[in-house]
Amino acid sequence: MRLNDFKLERFFARFEFNAPYLLCTSDCESFTIAELLALEKNAGKAFNKLHLGYTETLGNPDLRREISRLYSNSAPEDIIVLAGAEEGIFIFMNVLLGPGDHIIVQSPCYQSLSEVAHAIGCNVTEWFMDAQNNWELDLDFLKENITRQTKAIVVNFPNTPTGYTMPKEMFNELIEIARRHDIYIFSDEVYRFLEYREEDRLPAACDVYDKALSLGVMSKSFGLPGLRIGWIAARDKALFNKIASFKDYTTICSSAPGEFLATLALRNKEYILKRNLDIIKANLGLLDIFFKKYAHLFQWVKPRAGLLIFPHLKFEQEAEAFCLDLVNKKGVLLLPGNIYNYDNHHVRFGFGRLNMPEALKKFEEYLDNLFAVGYH
Ligand SMILES: Cc1ncc(COP(=O)(O)O)c(C=O)c1O
């Protein structure tokens, strides 16, 4: 298998740990170990006594139980714990797909959602969200592109990078289309629980369709990417068992401290999610003001969930050159759309971090200076 470079990860590798103002990160503000341990009396003592032997391949039973509580129709036995969401994408594609198979992938997307399939020799149809129509998806396109070789539909709501979340009625129709054709849905739900209004939360795909796999992780909504704990929830036992067997060749089992802290965080999920949503909502208010002020430079779609947006640049300069100049001059990092193999006229903003207001202010200084000196 020959994988092309992961453009987004290569871009972050250059800047993430030296640019002071990260205005495009995809996760919520994180926590320290001490902050997590303070959530429960005796947690610190138990953590100190944690045994650092190998852990169970499918994941610690307490953790699998806590994860299953995020779902309405999936049991602890339907959960396999993985090293982040990334391992879930890699293993799912490897166990399901072969050369000549076909998948349909919502686009633009986190690159591995299409790249791993592509590297396997699978034909990939990109199902584009419509930038002219609030990033909506067209179900007719989906229906027209399903073939006898189609093995899976890959979706991601709330979406990276657009922030788009499908309306519930459409999501139900999507499930029915997959059911009619008897194909899998791989549903990347790493931003689930960050809906601004609970009624906008979609059901987890694995809860409503027995050939759906839901991908979850501690990294995004919970703000704990350093734990490297993710999971797949799936009720299709044959596929589940293949995923478990494949894991013997990737990570075998998860890190014991990661599992301990993820279990603790999930027991306290209401607190963590509320803190994260409070930050996001406050930052979204600032973006509202920002995009009104700079309406002549950017066009954005205000999301209903998550912490990412993908505004269109209304000026001539290409996104990549714009982002590089911005980070070099002001230390503010935005992510250019060409990283997503999309056009070079969109940029990704992320607004889950506490220092986002400061980063936005620096960005405003940059814009005011750039456009005051007459760039067009
Ligand atoms: C949509 C999506 N899926 C999966 C991942 C991978 O998550 P993790 O870093 O936790 O493995 C990311 C990370 O950016 C993502 O944005």
mmCIF file of C-alpha atoms and ligand atoms in Angstrom:
data_model
loop_
_atom_site.group_PDB
_atom_site.id
_atom_site.type_symbol
_atom_site.label_atom_id
_atom_site.label_comp_id
_atom_site.label_asym_id
_atom_site.label_seq_id
_atom_site.Cartn_x
_atom_site.Cartn_y
_atom_site.Cartn_z
ATOM 1 C CA MET A 1 0.000 0.000 0.000
ATOM 2 C CA ARG A 2 1.419 3.398 -1.015
ATOM 3 C CA LEU A 3 -0.087 6.324 0.880
ATOM 4 C CA ASN A 4 0.232 9.856 -0.438
ATOM 5 C CA ASP A 5 1.399 12.459 2.061
ATOM 6 C CA PHE A 6 -1.306 13.561 4.491
ATOM 7 C CA LYS A 7 -1.280 17.211 3.467
ATOM 8 C CA LEU A 8 -3.040 18.580 6.538
ATOM 9 C CA GLU A 9 -0.841 16.701 8.993
ATOM 10 C CA ARG A 10 2.328 17.742 7.084
ATOM 11 C CA PHE A 11 1.155 21.378 7.209
ATOM 12 C CA PHE A 12 0.505 21.176 10.955
ATOM 13 C CA ALA A 13 3.860 19.483 11.507
ATOM 14 C CA ARG A 14 5.496 22.653 10.144
ATOM 15 C CA PHE A 15 3.570 25.165 12.239
ATOM 16 C CA GLU A 16 1.542 23.680 15.099
ATOM 17 C CA PHE A 17 4.286 23.828 17.704
ATOM 18 C CA ASN A 18 5.875 27.133 16.744
ATOM 19 C CA ALA A 19 3.063 29.455 15.630
ATOM 20 C CA PRO A 20 1.812 31.281 18.761
ATOM 21 C CA TYR A 21 -1.787 31.852 17.557
ATOM 22 C CA LEU A 22 -3.486 28.737 16.259
ATOM 23 C CA LEU A 23 -6.701 29.954 14.677
ATOM 24 C CA CYS A 24 -7.483 26.727 12.810
ATOM 25 C CA THR A 25 -7.175 23.920 15.361
ATOM 26 C CA SER A 26 -9.749 21.168 15.158
ATOM 27 C CA ASP A 27 -10.070 20.366 18.850
ATOM 28 C CA CYS A 28 -11.471 21.930 21.986
ATOM 29 C CA GLU A 29 -9.326 23.468 24.709
ATOM 30 C CA SER A 30 -7.571 20.637 26.499
ATOM 31 C CA PHE A 31 -7.176 19.749 30.174
ATOM 32 C CA THR A 32 -4.173 18.823 32.315
ATOM 33 C CA ILE A 33 -3.955 15.453 34.038
ATOM 34 C CA ALA A 34 -4.310 17.265 37.366
ATOM 35 C CA GLU A 35 -7.552 18.909 36.199
ATOM 36 C CA LEU A 36 -8.990 15.551 35.163
ATOM 37 C CA LEU A 37 -7.934 13.840 38.378
ATOM 38 C CA ALA A 38 -9.557 16.638 40.384
ATOM 39 C CA LEU A 39 -12.928 15.711 38.912
ATOM 40 C CA GLU A 40 -13.297 12.790 41.336
ATOM 41 C CA LYS A 41 -12.210 12.209 44.896
ATOM 42 C CA ASN A 42 -9.630 9.378 45.042
ATOM 43 C CA ALA A 43 -8.952 9.511 41.284
ATOM 44 C CA GLY A 44 -5.364 10.658 41.917
ATOM 45 C CA LYS A 45 -4.678 7.738 44.256
ATOM 46 C CA ALA A 46 -6.142 5.237 41.813
ATOM 47 C CA PHE A 47 -4.117 6.724 38.941
ATOM 48 C CA ASN A 48 -0.903 6.372 40.929
ATOM 49 C CA LYS A 49 -1.645 2.706 41.525
ATOM 50 C CA LEU A 50 -2.425 1.987 37.880
ATOM 51 C CA HIS A 51 -0.663 -1.105 36.590
ATOM 52 C CA LEU A 52 1.255 -0.542 33.356
ATOM 53 C CA GLY A 53 0.976 -4.000 31.877
ATOM 54 C CA TYR A 54 -0.672 -4.753 28.540
ATOM 55 C CA THR A 55 -4.353 -3.882 28.404
ATOM 56 C CA GLU A 56 -7.280 -5.760 26.864
ATOM 57 C CA THR A 57 -7.308 -5.717 23.050
ATOM 58 C CA LEU A 58 -10.919 -4.586 22.782
ATOM 59 C CA GLY A 59 -10.386 -1.966 25.468
ATOM 60 C CA ASN A 60 -10.813 -1.742 29.222
ATOM 61 C CA PRO A 61 -14.322 -3.039 30.120
ATOM 62 C CA ASP A 62 -15.094 0.073 32.238
ATOM 63 C CA LEU A 63 -14.129 2.315 29.333
ATOM 64 C CA ARG A 64 -16.197 0.305 26.848
ATOM 65 C CA ARG A 65 -19.169 0.606 29.214
ATOM 66 C CA GLU A 66 -18.752 4.390 29.498
ATOM 67 C CA ILE A 67 -18.412 4.707 25.707
ATOM 68 C CA SER A 68 -21.536 2.605 25.130
ATOM 69 C CA ARG A 69 -23.476 5.129 27.253
ATOM 70 C CA LEU A 70 -22.933 7.664 24.466
ATOM 71 C CA TYR A 71 -25.231 5.513 22.301
ATOM 72 C CA SER A 72 -28.854 4.497 22.629
ATOM 73 C CA ASN A 73 -28.751 1.123 20.915
ATOM 74 C CA SER A 74 -25.174 -0.128 21.225
ATOM 75 C CA ALA A 75 -23.788 -2.307 24.024
ATOM 76 C CA PRO A 76 -20.256 -2.429 25.498
ATOM 77 C CA GLU A 77 -19.706 -5.554 23.324
ATOM 78 C CA ASP A 78 -20.210 -3.375 20.221
ATOM 79 C CA ILE A 79 -17.331 -1.055 21.145
ATOM 80 C CA ILE A 80 -13.664 -1.516 20.245
ATOM 81 C CA VAL A 81 -11.180 0.980 21.685
ATOM 82 C CA LEU A 82 -8.525 2.263 19.271
ATOM 83 C CA ALA A 83 -5.549 4.621 19.149
ATOM 84 C CA GLY A 84 -7.447 7.762 18.173
ATOM 85 C CA ALA A 85 -9.979 8.000 15.378
ATOM 86 C CA GLU A 86 -7.191 7.636 12.859
ATOM 87 C CA GLU A 87 -6.628 3.968 13.684
ATOM 88 C CA GLY A 88 -10.354 3.365 13.230
ATOM 89 C CA ILE A 89 -10.317 4.835 9.722
ATOM 90 C CA PHE A 90 -7.217 2.863 8.766
ATOM 91 C CA ILE A 91 -8.487 -0.468 10.045
ATOM 92 C CA PHE A 92 -12.046 -0.111 8.755
ATOM 93 C CA MET A 93 -10.837 0.590 5.216
ATOM 94 C CA ASN A 94 -8.307 -2.239 5.330
ATOM 95 C CA VAL A 95 -10.743 -4.887 6.488
ATOM 96 C CA LEU A 96 -13.639 -3.889 4.232
ATOM 97 C CA LEU A 97 -12.074 -2.779 0.971
ATOM 98 C CA GLY A 98 -10.028 -4.310 -1.804
ATOM 99 C CA PRO A 99 -8.801 -3.219 -5.230
ATOM 100 C CA GLY A 100 -11.705 -2.473 -7.589
ATOM 101 C CA ASP A 101 -14.209 -1.787 -4.807
ATOM 102 C CA HIS A 102 -15.935 1.572 -4.709
ATOM 103 C CA ILE A 103 -16.779 4.006 -1.928
ATOM 104 C CA ILE A 104 -18.507 7.377 -1.871
ATOM 105 C CA VAL A 105 -16.954 9.949 0.458
ATOM 106 C CA GLN A 106 -18.416 13.253 1.605
ATOM 107 C CA SER A 107 -15.963 15.976 0.505
ATOM 108 C CA PRO A 108 -13.938 17.995 1.281
ATOM 109 C CA CYS A 109 -12.896 15.643 4.060
ATOM 110 C CA TYR A 110 -10.196 14.696 6.538
ATOM 111 C CA GLN A 111 -7.795 13.176 4.049
ATOM 112 C CA SER A 112 -7.526 9.664 5.464
ATOM 113 C CA LEU A 113 -11.274 9.161 4.915
ATOM 114 C CA SER A 114 -10.548 8.938 1.197
ATOM 115 C CA GLU A 115 -6.780 8.393 1.000
ATOM 116 C CA VAL A 116 -6.608 4.998 2.716
ATOM 117 C CA ALA A 117 -9.266 3.622 0.358
ATOM 118 C CA HIS A 118 -7.453 5.137 -2.584
ATOM 119 C CA ALA A 119 -4.145 3.538 -1.523
ATOM 120 C CA ILE A 120 -5.871 0.148 -1.287
ATOM 121 C CA GLY A 121 -6.816 0.475 -4.963
ATOM 122 C CA CYS A 122 -10.433 1.331 -4.335
ATOM 123 C CA ASN A 123 -12.338 3.741 -6.601
ATOM 124 C CA VAL A 124 -13.371 6.807 -4.641
ATOM 125 C CA THR A 125 -16.248 9.102 -5.646
ATOM 126 C CA GLU A 126 -16.172 12.437 -3.874
ATOM 127 C CA TRP A 127 -19.610 13.613 -2.790
ATOM 128 C CA PHE A 128 -19.125 17.368 -2.562
ATOM 129 C CA MET A 129 -20.961 19.669 -0.226
ATOM 130 C CA ASP A 130 -22.207 22.703 -2.132
ATOM 131 C CA ALA A 131 -20.367 25.908 -1.144
ATOM 132 C CA GLN A 132 -23.056 27.954 -2.931
ATOM 133 C CA ASN A 133 -25.797 26.326 -0.896
ATOM 134 C CA ASN A 134 -24.681 26.403 2.761
ATOM 135 C CA TRP A 135 -22.572 23.258 2.217
ATOM 136 C CA GLU A 136 -25.692 21.148 1.629
ATOM 137 C CA LEU A 137 -25.353 17.659 0.164
ATOM 138 C CA ASP A 138 -27.411 16.353 -2.727
ATOM 139 C CA LEU A 139 -28.918 12.920 -2.061
ATOM 140 C CA ASP A 140 -29.723 12.505 -5.769
ATOM 141 C CA PHE A 141 -25.995 12.614 -6.516
ATOM 142 C CA LEU A 142 -25.513 9.846 -3.962
ATOM 143 C CA LYS A 143 -28.259 7.680 -5.468
ATOM 144 C CA GLU A 144 -26.934 8.167 -8.991
ATOM 145 C CA ASN A 145 -23.383 7.176 -8.040
ATOM 146 C CA ILE A 146 -24.035 3.949 -6.164
ATOM 147 C CA THR A 147 -22.872 0.972 -8.229
ATOM 148 C CA ARG A 148 -22.720 -2.789 -7.701
ATOM 149 C CA GLN A 149 -19.134 -2.305 -6.491
ATOM 150 C CA THR A 150 -20.040 0.308 -3.859
ATOM 151 C CA LYS A 151 -19.107 -1.046 -0.444
ATOM 152 C CA ALA A 152 -19.560 2.003 1.778
ATOM 153 C CA ILE A 153 -20.696 5.591 2.114
ATOM 154 C CA VAL A 154 -18.352 7.659 4.269
ATOM 155 C CA VAL A 155 -19.820 10.687 6.043
ATOM 156 C CA ASN A 156 -18.731 13.142 8.716
ATOM 157 C CA PHE A 157 -21.268 15.241 10.646
ATOM 158 C CA PRO A 158 -20.585 17.779 12.154
ATOM 159 C CA ASN A 159 -18.097 18.135 9.344
ATOM 160 C CA THR A 160 -14.428 18.939 9.067
ATOM 161 C CA PRO A 161 -13.727 21.471 7.587
ATOM 162 C CA THR A 162 -17.078 23.090 6.726
ATOM 163 C CA GLY A 163 -18.986 22.750 10.009
ATOM 164 C CA TYR A 164 -21.952 21.338 8.076
ATOM 165 C CA THR A 165 -24.453 19.088 9.848
ATOM 166 C CA MET A 166 -27.122 17.313 7.861
ATOM 167 C CA PRO A 167 -30.766 17.920 8.814
ATOM 168 C CA LYS A 168 -32.315 14.885 10.537
ATOM 169 C CA GLU A 169 -34.848 14.076 7.793
ATOM 170 C CA MET A 170 -32.076 13.970 5.217
ATOM 171 C CA PHE A 171 -29.932 11.814 7.470
ATOM 172 C CA ASN A 172 -32.807 9.329 7.797
ATOM 173 C CA GLU A 173 -33.085 9.246 4.015
ATOM 174 C CA LEU A 174 -29.346 8.652 3.720
ATOM 175 C CA ILE A 175 -29.657 5.654 6.037
ATOM 176 C CA GLU A 176 -32.578 4.316 3.991
ATOM 177 C CA ILE A 177 -30.569 4.625 0.755
ATOM 178 C CA ALA A 178 -27.716 2.618 2.309
ATOM 179 C CA ARG A 179 -30.174 0.045 3.655
ATOM 180 C CA ARG A 180 -31.860 -0.373 0.257
ATOM 181 C CA HIS A 181 -28.483 -1.048 -1.384
ATOM 182 C CA ASP A 182 -27.196 -3.085 1.582
ATOM 183 C CA ILE A 183 -23.995 -1.048 1.888
ATOM 184 C CA TYR A 184 -22.059 0.088 4.922
ATOM 185 C CA ILE A 185 -22.098 3.583 6.343
ATOM 186 C CA PHE A 186 -18.870 4.694 7.973
ATOM 187 C CA SER A 187 -19.895 7.669 10.065
ATOM 188 C CA ASP A 188 -17.126 9.854 11.442
ATOM 189 C CA GLU A 189 -18.795 11.375 14.506
ATOM 190 C CA VAL A 190 -15.750 12.886 16.193
ATOM 191 C CA TYR A 191 -17.585 16.222 16.660
ATOM 192 C CA ARG A 192 -20.814 14.709 17.973
ATOM 193 C CA PHE A 193 -22.123 16.394 21.172
ATOM 194 C CA LEU A 194 -20.964 19.836 20.020
ATOM 195 C CA GLU A 195 -24.369 20.758 18.576
ATOM 196 C CA TYR A 196 -25.365 24.229 19.818
ATOM 197 C CA ARG A 197 -28.966 23.048 20.228
ATOM 198 C CA GLU A 198 -29.566 19.475 21.320
ATOM 199 C CA GLU A 199 -32.353 19.037 18.769
ATOM 200 C CA ASP A 200 -29.773 19.393 15.986
ATOM 201 C CA ARG A 201 -27.879 16.299 17.156
ATOM 202 C CA LEU A 202 -28.127 13.459 14.660
ATOM 203 C CA PRO A 203 -28.593 9.926 15.904
ATOM 204 C CA ALA A 204 -25.378 7.930 15.972
ATOM 205 C CA ALA A 205 -25.381 5.964 12.715
ATOM 206 C CA CYS A 206 -24.596 2.680 14.525
ATOM 207 C CA ASP A 207 -27.755 3.082 16.630
ATOM 208 C CA VAL A 208 -30.112 3.302 13.662
ATOM 209 C CA TYR A 209 -28.579 1.018 11.032
ATOM 210 C CA ASP A 210 -27.004 -2.369 11.653
ATOM 211 C CA LYS A 211 -24.491 -1.931 8.814
ATOM 212 C CA ALA A 212 -23.247 1.412 10.123
ATOM 213 C CA LEU A 213 -20.061 2.045 12.063
ATOM 214 C CA SER A 214 -19.774 5.107 14.265
ATOM 215 C CA LEU A 215 -16.310 6.533 14.790
ATOM 216 C CA GLY A 216 -15.728 8.388 18.059
ATOM 217 C CA VAL A 217 -12.753 9.833 19.864
ATOM 218 C CA MET A 218 -11.680 11.737 22.979
ATOM 219 C CA SER A 219 -9.715 14.218 20.823
ATOM 220 C CA LYS A 220 -12.282 16.678 19.503
ATOM 221 C CA SER A 221 -15.509 17.261 21.444
ATOM 222 C CA PHE A 222 -13.831 16.262 24.701
ATOM 223 C CA GLY A 223 -10.591 18.163 23.995
ATOM 224 C CA LEU A 224 -8.284 15.280 24.964
ATOM 225 C CA PRO A 225 -6.272 14.340 21.837
ATOM 226 C CA GLY A 226 -3.161 13.560 23.903
ATOM 227 C CA LEU A 227 -4.926 10.518 25.353
ATOM 228 C CA ARG A 228 -4.953 8.903 21.883
ATOM 229 C CA ILE A 229 -8.155 7.092 22.712
ATOM 230 C CA GLY A 230 -10.767 6.570 20.023
ATOM 231 C CA TRP A 231 -13.258 3.817 19.197
ATOM 232 C CA ILE A 232 -15.570 2.239 16.693
ATOM 233 C CA ALA A 233 -19.111 1.298 17.648
ATOM 234 C CA ALA A 234 -20.520 -1.366 15.322
ATOM 235 C CA ARG A 235 -23.234 -3.988 15.638
ATOM 236 C CA ASP A 236 -22.126 -5.975 12.568
ATOM 237 C CA LYS A 237 -20.306 -8.778 14.394
ATOM 238 C CA ALA A 238 -18.457 -10.203 11.385
ATOM 239 C CA LEU A 239 -16.907 -6.840 10.542
ATOM 240 C CA PHE A 240 -16.316 -6.041 14.227
ATOM 241 C CA ASN A 241 -14.304 -9.261 14.639
ATOM 242 C CA LYS A 242 -12.227 -8.481 11.544
ATOM 243 C CA ILE A 243 -11.417 -5.050 12.980
ATOM 244 C CA ALA A 244 -10.351 -6.645 16.265
ATOM 245 C CA SER A 245 -8.076 -9.118 14.435
ATOM 246 C CA PHE A 246 -6.500 -6.397 12.296
ATOM 247 C CA LYS A 247 -5.705 -4.375 15.417
ATOM 248 C CA ASP A 248 -3.233 -7.104 16.391
ATOM 249 C CA TYR A 249 -1.029 -5.694 13.609
ATOM 250 C CA THR A 250 -1.396 -2.002 14.477
ATOM 251 C CA THR A 251 -1.463 -1.230 18.202
ATOM 252 C CA ILE A 252 -2.592 -4.527 19.839
ATOM 253 C CA CYS A 253 -4.055 -2.629 22.782
ATOM 254 C CA SER A 254 -4.385 0.897 24.105
ATOM 255 C CA SER A 255 -2.297 2.799 26.636
ATOM 256 C CA ALA A 256 -3.360 2.085 30.222
ATOM 257 C CA PRO A 257 -3.075 5.740 31.408
ATOM 258 C CA GLY A 258 -5.009 6.855 28.320
ATOM 259 C CA GLU A 259 -7.801 4.393 29.056
ATOM 260 C CA PHE A 260 -7.934 5.358 32.740
ATOM 261 C CA LEU A 261 -8.184 9.077 32.009
ATOM 262 C CA ALA A 262 -10.655 8.603 29.148
ATOM 263 C CA THR A 263 -12.925 6.577 31.438
ATOM 264 C CA LEU A 264 -12.723 9.295 34.090
ATOM 265 C CA ALA A 265 -13.437 12.016 31.504
ATOM 266 C CA LEU A 266 -16.439 10.156 30.116
ATOM 267 C CA ARG A 267 -17.891 9.668 33.609
ATOM 268 C CA ASN A 268 -17.750 13.481 33.818
ATOM 269 C CA LYS A 269 -18.774 14.178 30.242
ATOM 270 C CA GLU A 270 -21.544 16.667 31.071
ATOM 271 C CA TYR A 271 -19.052 18.955 32.789
ATOM 272 C CA ILE A 272 -16.415 18.640 30.046
ATOM 273 C CA LEU A 273 -18.830 19.133 27.157
ATOM 274 C CA LYS A 274 -20.480 22.127 28.815
ATOM 275 C CA ARG A 275 -17.127 23.794 29.418
ATOM 276 C CA ASN A 276 -16.146 23.196 25.792
ATOM 277 C CA LEU A 277 -19.466 24.389 24.379
ATOM 278 C CA ASP A 278 -19.289 27.535 26.509
ATOM 279 C CA ILE A 279 -15.909 28.401 24.955
ATOM 280 C CA ILE A 280 -17.165 27.613 21.452
ATOM 281 C CA LYS A 281 -20.326 29.695 21.807
ATOM 282 C CA ALA A 282 -18.437 32.701 23.180
ATOM 283 C CA ASN A 283 -15.937 32.467 20.297
ATOM 284 C CA LEU A 284 -18.726 32.052 17.750
ATOM 285 C CA GLY A 285 -20.194 35.345 18.978
ATOM 286 C CA LEU A 286 -16.866 37.028 18.173
ATOM 287 C CA LEU A 287 -16.803 35.442 14.727
ATOM 288 C CA ASP A 288 -20.291 36.791 14.074
ATOM 289 C CA ILE A 289 -19.001 40.317 14.677
ATOM 290 C CA PHE A 290 -15.782 39.635 12.736
ATOM 291 C CA PHE A 291 -17.548 38.376 9.606
ATOM 292 C CA LYS A 292 -19.952 41.324 9.644
ATOM 293 C CA LYS A 293 -17.025 43.726 9.851
ATOM 294 C CA TYR A 294 -15.085 41.951 7.088
ATOM 295 C CA ALA A 295 -18.035 40.942 4.888
ATOM 296 C CA HIS A 296 -16.231 42.425 1.891
ATOM 297 C CA LEU A 297 -13.321 39.955 2.409
ATOM 298 C CA PHE A 298 -14.939 36.706 3.557
ATOM 299 C CA GLN A 299 -18.121 34.772 3.068
ATOM 300 C CA TRP A 300 -18.901 32.275 5.792
ATOM 301 C CA VAL A 301 -21.626 29.816 6.624
ATOM 302 C CA LYS A 302 -22.509 29.997 10.302
ATOM 303 C CA PRO A 303 -22.565 26.405 11.587
ATOM 304 C CA ARG A 304 -25.093 24.700 13.856
ATOM 305 C CA ALA A 305 -22.440 22.557 15.524
ATOM 306 C CA GLY A 306 -18.747 22.049 16.082
ATOM 307 C CA LEU A 307 -15.832 24.435 16.053
ATOM 308 C CA LEU A 308 -14.828 24.660 12.412
ATOM 309 C CA ILE A 309 -15.784 26.895 9.518
ATOM 310 C CA PHE A 310 -14.459 27.120 5.979
ATOM 311 C CA PRO A 311 -15.043 30.660 4.710
ATOM 312 C CA HIS A 312 -14.527 31.748 1.121
ATOM 313 C CA LEU A 313 -11.909 34.425 0.393
ATOM 314 C CA LYS A 314 -13.448 37.172 -1.698
ATOM 315 C CA PHE A 315 -10.099 38.687 -2.663
ATOM 316 C CA GLU A 316 -7.710 37.565 -5.360
ATOM 317 C CA GLN A 317 -4.774 36.206 -3.366
ATOM 318 C CA GLU A 318 -4.682 32.414 -3.130
ATOM 319 C CA ALA A 319 -5.388 30.865 0.268
ATOM 320 C CA GLU A 320 -2.018 29.144 0.685
ATOM 321 C CA ALA A 321 0.024 32.300 -0.008
ATOM 322 C CA PHE A 322 -2.324 34.259 2.253
ATOM 323 C CA CYS A 323 -1.940 31.771 5.148
ATOM 324 C CA LEU A 324 1.849 31.583 4.813
ATOM 325 C CA ASP A 325 2.195 35.364 4.812
ATOM 326 C CA LEU A 326 -0.127 35.600 7.817
ATOM 327 C CA VAL A 327 1.775 33.043 9.901
ATOM 328 C CA ASN A 328 5.150 34.524 8.970
ATOM 329 C CA LYS A 329 4.163 38.104 9.774
ATOM 330 C CA LYS A 330 1.804 37.671 12.726
ATOM 331 C CA GLY A 331 2.231 34.103 13.975
ATOM 332 C CA VAL A 332 -1.464 33.405 13.294
ATOM 333 C CA LEU A 333 -2.165 30.027 11.711
ATOM 334 C CA LEU A 334 -5.084 29.460 9.330
ATOM 335 C CA LEU A 335 -5.399 26.387 7.134
ATOM 336 C CA PRO A 336 -5.636 26.866 3.357
ATOM 337 C CA GLY A 337 -8.298 24.952 1.407
ATOM 338 C CA ASN A 338 -5.836 23.368 -1.029
ATOM 339 C CA ILE A 339 -4.655 21.202 1.886
ATOM 340 C CA TYR A 340 -8.020 19.449 1.431
ATOM 341 C CA ASN A 341 -7.435 19.054 -2.320
ATOM 342 C CA TYR A 342 -10.178 21.643 -2.505
ATOM 343 C CA ASP A 343 -9.873 25.044 -4.155
ATOM 344 C CA ASN A 344 -7.273 27.573 -3.063
ATOM 345 C CA HIS A 345 -9.888 30.183 -2.074
ATOM 346 C CA HIS A 346 -11.163 28.870 1.241
ATOM 347 C CA VAL A 347 -9.498 28.821 4.659
ATOM 348 C CA ARG A 348 -10.319 26.779 7.746
ATOM 349 C CA PHE A 349 -10.894 28.522 11.054
ATOM 350 C CA GLY A 350 -11.093 26.600 14.336
ATOM 351 C CA PHE A 351 -12.621 28.274 17.361
ATOM 352 C CA GLY A 352 -12.495 25.781 20.223
ATOM 353 C CA ARG A 353 -9.561 27.272 22.091
ATOM 354 C CA LEU A 354 -9.491 29.753 24.985
ATOM 355 C CA ASN A 355 -6.950 32.040 23.298
ATOM 356 C CA MET A 356 -9.045 32.324 20.139
ATOM 357 C CA PRO A 357 -10.081 35.958 20.887
ATOM 358 C CA GLU A 358 -6.416 36.958 21.077
ATOM 359 C CA ALA A 359 -5.624 35.125 17.821
ATOM 360 C CA LEU A 360 -8.587 36.784 16.117
ATOM 361 C CA LYS A 361 -7.416 40.201 17.263
ATOM 362 C CA LYS A 362 -3.947 39.568 15.773
ATOM 363 C CA PHE A 363 -5.620 38.455 12.569
ATOM 364 C CA GLU A 364 -7.658 41.679 12.463
ATOM 365 C CA GLU A 365 -4.450 43.696 12.871
ATOM 366 C CA TYR A 366 -2.995 41.817 9.920
ATOM 367 C CA LEU A 367 -6.064 42.419 7.749
ATOM 368 C CA ASP A 368 -6.300 46.079 8.659
ATOM 369 C CA ASN A 369 -2.673 46.557 7.772
ATOM 370 C CA LEU A 370 -2.810 44.500 4.562
ATOM 371 C CA PHE A 371 -5.911 46.098 3.143
ATOM 372 C CA ALA A 372 -5.082 49.596 4.351
ATOM 373 C CA VAL A 373 -1.968 49.495 2.182
ATOM 374 C CA GLY A 374 -4.152 48.771 -0.786
ATOM 375 C CA TYR A 375 -3.854 45.069 -1.492
ATOM 376 C CA HIS A 376 -6.681 43.818 -3.668
HETATM 377 C C1 LIG B 1 -12.979 14.317 10.893
HETATM 378 C C2 LIG B 1 -11.804 13.729 11.585
HETATM 379 N N1 LIG B 1 -11.752 12.406 11.751
HETATM 380 C C3 LIG B 1 -10.722 11.820 12.393
HETATM 381 C C4 LIG B 1 -9.659 12.570 12.875
HETATM 382 C C5 LIG B 1 -8.524 11.866 13.580
HETATM 383 O O1 LIG B 1 -8.643 12.033 14.948
HETATM 384 P P1 LIG B 1 -7.495 11.585 15.972
HETATM 385 O O2 LIG B 1 -6.426 12.601 15.859
HETATM 386 O O3 LIG B 1 -8.110 11.627 17.267
HETATM 387 O O4 LIG B 1 -7.043 10.229 15.581
HETATM 388 C C6 LIG B 1 -9.671 13.939 12.723
HETATM 389 C C7 LIG B 1 -8.539 14.754 13.241
HETATM 390 O O5 LIG B 1 -8.335 15.886 12.896
HETATM 391 C C8 LIG B 1 -10.778 14.546 12.057
HETATM 392 O O6 LIG B 1 -10.838 15.873 11.893
#
